[in-house]
Short mmCIF file of C-alpha atoms in Angstrom, two decimals:
data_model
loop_
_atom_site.label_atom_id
_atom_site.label_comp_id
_atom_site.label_asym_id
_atom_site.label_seq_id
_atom_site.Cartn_x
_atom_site.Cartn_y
_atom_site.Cartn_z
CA UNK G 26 0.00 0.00 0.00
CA UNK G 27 1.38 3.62 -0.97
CA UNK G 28 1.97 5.95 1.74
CA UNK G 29 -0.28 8.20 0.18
CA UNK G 30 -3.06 5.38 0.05
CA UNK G 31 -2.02 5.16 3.59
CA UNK G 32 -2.32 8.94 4.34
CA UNK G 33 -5.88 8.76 2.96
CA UNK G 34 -6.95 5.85 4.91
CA UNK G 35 -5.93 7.79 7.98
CA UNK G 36 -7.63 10.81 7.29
CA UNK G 37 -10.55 8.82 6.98
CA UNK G 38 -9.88 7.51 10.03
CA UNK G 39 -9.49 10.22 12.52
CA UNK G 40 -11.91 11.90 14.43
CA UNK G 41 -12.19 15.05 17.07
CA UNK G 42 -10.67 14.84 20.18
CA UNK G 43 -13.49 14.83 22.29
CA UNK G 44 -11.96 17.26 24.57
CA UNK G 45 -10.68 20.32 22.61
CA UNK G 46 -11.71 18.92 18.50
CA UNK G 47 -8.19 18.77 17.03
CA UNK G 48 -7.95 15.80 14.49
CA UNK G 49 -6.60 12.21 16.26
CA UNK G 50 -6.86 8.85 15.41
CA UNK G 51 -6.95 7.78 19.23
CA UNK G 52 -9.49 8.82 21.85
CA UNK G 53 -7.66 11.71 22.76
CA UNK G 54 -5.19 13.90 20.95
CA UNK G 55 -1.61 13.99 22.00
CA UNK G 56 -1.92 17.62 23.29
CA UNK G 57 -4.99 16.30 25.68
CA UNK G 58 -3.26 13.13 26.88
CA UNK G 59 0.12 15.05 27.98
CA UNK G 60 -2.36 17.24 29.79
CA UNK G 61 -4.92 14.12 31.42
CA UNK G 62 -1.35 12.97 32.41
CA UNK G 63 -0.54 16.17 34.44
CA UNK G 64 -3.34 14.78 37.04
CA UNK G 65 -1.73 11.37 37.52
CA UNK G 66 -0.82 11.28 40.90
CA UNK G 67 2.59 9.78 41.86
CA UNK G 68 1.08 7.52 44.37
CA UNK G 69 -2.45 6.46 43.66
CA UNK G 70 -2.01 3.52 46.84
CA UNK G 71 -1.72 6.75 49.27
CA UNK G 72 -5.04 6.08 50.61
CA UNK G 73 -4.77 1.82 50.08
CA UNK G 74 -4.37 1.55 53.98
CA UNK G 75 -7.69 3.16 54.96
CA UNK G 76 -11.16 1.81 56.05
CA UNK G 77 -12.03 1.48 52.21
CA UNK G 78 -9.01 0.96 50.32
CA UNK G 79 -8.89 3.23 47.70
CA UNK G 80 -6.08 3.40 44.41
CA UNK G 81 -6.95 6.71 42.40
CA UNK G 82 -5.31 7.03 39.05
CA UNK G 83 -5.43 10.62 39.18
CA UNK G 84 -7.21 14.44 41.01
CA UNK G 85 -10.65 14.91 39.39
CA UNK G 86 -9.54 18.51 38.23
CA UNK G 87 -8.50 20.08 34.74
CA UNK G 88 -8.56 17.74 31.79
CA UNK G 89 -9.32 14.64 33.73
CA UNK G 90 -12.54 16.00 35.66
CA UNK G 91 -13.68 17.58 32.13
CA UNK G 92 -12.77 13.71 30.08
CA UNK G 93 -15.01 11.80 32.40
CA UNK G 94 -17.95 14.43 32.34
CA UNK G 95 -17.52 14.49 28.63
CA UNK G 96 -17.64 10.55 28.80
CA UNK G 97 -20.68 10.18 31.35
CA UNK G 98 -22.61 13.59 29.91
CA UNK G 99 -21.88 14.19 25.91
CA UNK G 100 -22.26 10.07 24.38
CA UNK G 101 -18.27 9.47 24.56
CA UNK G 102 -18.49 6.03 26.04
CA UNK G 103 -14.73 5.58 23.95
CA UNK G 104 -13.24 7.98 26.67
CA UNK G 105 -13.51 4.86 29.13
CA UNK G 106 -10.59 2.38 27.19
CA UNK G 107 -7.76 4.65 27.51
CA UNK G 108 -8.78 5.80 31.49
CA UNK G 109 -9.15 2.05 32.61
CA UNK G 110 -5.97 1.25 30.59
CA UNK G 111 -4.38 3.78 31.96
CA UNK G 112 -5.57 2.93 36.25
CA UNK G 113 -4.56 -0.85 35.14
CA UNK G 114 -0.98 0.32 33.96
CA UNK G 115 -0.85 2.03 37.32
CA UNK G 116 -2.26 -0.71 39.48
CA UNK G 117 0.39 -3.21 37.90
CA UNK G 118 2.86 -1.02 38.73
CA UNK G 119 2.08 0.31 42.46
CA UNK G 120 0.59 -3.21 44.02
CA UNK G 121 1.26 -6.18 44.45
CA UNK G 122 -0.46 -8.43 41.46
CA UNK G 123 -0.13 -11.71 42.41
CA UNK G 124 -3.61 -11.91 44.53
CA UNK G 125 -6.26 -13.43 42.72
CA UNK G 126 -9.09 -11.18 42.43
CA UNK G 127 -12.50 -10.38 40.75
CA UNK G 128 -13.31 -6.97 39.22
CA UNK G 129 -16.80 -5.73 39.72
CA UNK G 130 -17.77 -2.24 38.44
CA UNK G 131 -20.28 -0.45 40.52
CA UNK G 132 -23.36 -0.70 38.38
CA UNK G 133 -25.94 2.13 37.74
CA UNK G 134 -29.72 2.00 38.39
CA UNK G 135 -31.23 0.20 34.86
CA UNK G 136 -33.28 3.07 34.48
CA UNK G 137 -30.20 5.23 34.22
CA UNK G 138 -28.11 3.14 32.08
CA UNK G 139 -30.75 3.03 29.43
CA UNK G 140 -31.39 6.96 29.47
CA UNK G 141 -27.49 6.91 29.00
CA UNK G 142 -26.88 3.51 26.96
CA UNK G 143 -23.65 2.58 28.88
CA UNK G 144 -22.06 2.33 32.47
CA UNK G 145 -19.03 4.10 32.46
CA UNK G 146 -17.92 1.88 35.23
CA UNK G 147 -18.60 -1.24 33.28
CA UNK G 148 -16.18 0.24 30.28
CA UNK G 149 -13.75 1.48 32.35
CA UNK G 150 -13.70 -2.26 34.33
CA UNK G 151 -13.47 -3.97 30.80
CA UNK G 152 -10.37 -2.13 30.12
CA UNK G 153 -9.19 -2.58 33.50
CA UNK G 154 -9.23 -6.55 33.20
CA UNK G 155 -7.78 -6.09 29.67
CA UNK G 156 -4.65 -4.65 31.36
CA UNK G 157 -3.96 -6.35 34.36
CA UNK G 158 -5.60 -9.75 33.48
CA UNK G 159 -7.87 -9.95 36.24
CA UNK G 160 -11.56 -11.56 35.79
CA UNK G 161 -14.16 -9.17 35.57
CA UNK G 162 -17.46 -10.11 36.69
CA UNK G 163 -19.96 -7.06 34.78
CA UNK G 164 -22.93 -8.10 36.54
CA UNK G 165 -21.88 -8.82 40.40
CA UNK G 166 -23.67 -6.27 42.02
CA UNK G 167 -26.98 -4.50 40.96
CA UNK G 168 -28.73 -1.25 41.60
CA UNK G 169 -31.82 -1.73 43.30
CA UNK G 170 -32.97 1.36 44.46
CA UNK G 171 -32.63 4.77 41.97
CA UNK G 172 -31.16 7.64 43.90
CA UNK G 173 -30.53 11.23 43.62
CA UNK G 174 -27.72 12.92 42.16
CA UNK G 175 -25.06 13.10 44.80
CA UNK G 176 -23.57 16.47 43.91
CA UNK G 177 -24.47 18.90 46.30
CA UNK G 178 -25.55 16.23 48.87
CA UNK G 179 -23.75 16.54 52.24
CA UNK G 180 -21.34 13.46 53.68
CA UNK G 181 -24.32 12.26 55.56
CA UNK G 182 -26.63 13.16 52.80
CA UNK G 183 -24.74 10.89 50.25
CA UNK G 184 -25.13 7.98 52.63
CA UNK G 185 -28.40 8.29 53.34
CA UNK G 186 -29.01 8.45 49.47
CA UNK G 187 -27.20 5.21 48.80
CA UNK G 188 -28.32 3.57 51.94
CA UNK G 189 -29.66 -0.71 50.49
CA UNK G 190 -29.38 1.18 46.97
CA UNK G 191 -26.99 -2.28 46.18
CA UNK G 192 -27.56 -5.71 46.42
CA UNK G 193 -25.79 -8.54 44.56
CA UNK G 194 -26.07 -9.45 41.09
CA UNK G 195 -26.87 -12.21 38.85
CA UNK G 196 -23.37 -13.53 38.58
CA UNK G 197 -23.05 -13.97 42.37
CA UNK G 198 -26.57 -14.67 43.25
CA UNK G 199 -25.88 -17.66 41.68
CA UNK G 200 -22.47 -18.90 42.29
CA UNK G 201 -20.34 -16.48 45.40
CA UNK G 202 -16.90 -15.67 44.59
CA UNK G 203 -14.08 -17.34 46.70
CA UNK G 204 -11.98 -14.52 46.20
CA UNK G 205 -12.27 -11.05 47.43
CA UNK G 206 -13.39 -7.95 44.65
CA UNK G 207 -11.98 -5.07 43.51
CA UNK G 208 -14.50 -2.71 42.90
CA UNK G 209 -14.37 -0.29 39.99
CA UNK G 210 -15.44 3.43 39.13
CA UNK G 211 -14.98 6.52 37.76
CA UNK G 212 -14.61 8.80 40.99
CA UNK G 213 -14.41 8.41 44.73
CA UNK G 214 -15.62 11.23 46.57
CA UNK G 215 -17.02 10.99 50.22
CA UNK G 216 -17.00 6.64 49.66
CA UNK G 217 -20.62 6.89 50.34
CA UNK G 218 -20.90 4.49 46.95
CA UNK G 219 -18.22 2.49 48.25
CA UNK G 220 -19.44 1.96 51.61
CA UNK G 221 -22.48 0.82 50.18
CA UNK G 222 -21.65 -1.55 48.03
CA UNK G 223 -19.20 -3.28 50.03
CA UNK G 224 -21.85 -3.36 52.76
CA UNK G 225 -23.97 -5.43 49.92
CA UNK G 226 -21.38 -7.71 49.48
CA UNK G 227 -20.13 -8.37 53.17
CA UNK G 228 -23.99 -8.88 53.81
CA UNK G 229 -23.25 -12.05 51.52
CA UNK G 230 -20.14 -12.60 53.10
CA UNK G 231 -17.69 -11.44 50.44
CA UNK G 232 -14.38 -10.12 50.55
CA UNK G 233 -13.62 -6.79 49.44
CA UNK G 234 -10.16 -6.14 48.70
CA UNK G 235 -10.97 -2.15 47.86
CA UNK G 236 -12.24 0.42 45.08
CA UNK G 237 -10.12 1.19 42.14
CA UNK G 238 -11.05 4.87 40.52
CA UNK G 239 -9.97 6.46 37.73
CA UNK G 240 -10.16 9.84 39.76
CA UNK G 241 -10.18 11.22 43.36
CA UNK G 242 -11.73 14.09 44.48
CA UNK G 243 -10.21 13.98 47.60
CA UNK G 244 -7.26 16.43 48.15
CA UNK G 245 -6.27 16.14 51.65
CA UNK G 246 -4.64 13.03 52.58
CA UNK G 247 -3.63 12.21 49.12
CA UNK G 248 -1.37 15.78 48.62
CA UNK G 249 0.44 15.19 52.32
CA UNK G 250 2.46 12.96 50.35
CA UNK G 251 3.18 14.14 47.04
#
């Protein structure tokens, strides 16, 4: 094939960067990555030690804050392959990988994911496993009960909102894991979600190893470090 046949095809190929328009052939545009990259953080295991373990891939601020709204919000369900690639790549490198675990995203109320026609979570899970190799279970946990928005809803607030809002899925109604979960999502905020649905699952008496999040949204303890 002739380079120019070659240019052609790739000009056929590429599409906006959903963030700022410029021509890529990737989800993002090399100008847009180098930026989601400034909100890594250097040690997303900071907070790995806590009540709910938490590993954050990076501070939901600047580019990475706008990517996932533009992902949840604006029909960019692509936005999800390079984020979970790129909290796998991370958890590889920052943990120890030689536990056996399952990967359950936190699910959204149907109702929700049918207004929106994906779960972010889900996506960002599948990409997730596709890096590290761990076994994803899509459907481990359900939403049972529809809830409010949580912005703008106090600590207390958001776990009164999620309060029973989880309870296990088809996958492990029927057969229960004999290995602890990872859970996935896109942000961890107060861990009212969290708390939750690891409450669901200890009800059943699973193992939760922690939450895995592409973005944290909580500065303190994570920037004594850095």
């Amino acid at each position: 094939m002739s380079n120019f046949i070659k240019g052609l095809l790739n000009l056929f190929l590429e599409s906006n960067c959903p963030l700022c328009q410029r021509q890529t052939s990737q989800e993002f545009c090399q100008y847009c990555v180098k930026q989601l990259h400034s909100c890594h953080l250097p040690e997303p295991n900071t907070r790995w030690q806590e009540s709910i373990p938490v590993f954050a891939w990076g501070m939901y601020s600047g580019s990475l804050k706008r990517a996932i709204a533009a992902m949840k919000y604006e029909n960019q369900p692509q936005i999800a392959r390079p984020l979970g690639q790129w909290l796998g790549e991370a958890w590889l490198n920052s943990l120890s990988c030689d536990r056996r675990l399952i990967v359950v995203p936190i699910p959204l109320h149907p109702t929700k994911q049918k207004k929106r026609g994906y779960n972010q979570a889900a996506l960002i899970a599948e990409s997730f496993c596709q890096t590290t190799g761990l076994k994803l279970k899509q459907n481990g946990l359900a939403r049972v009960r529809e809830t409010e928005a949580q912005f703008g809803l106090s600590a207390s607030g958001r776990e009164k909102n999620l309060a029973e809002a989880f309870a296990l899925g088809k996958e492990f109604s029927q057969c229960r894991p004999d290995v602890p979960v990872l859970l996935i999502d896109d942000i961890y905020t107060t861990g009212a979600t969290a708390k939750s649905a690891i409450s669901a699952l200890h009800q059943s008496g699973i193992a939760v190893e922690g939450l895995a999040a592409v973005a944290t949204a909580v500065k303190e303890r994570l920037t004594k470090n850095m």
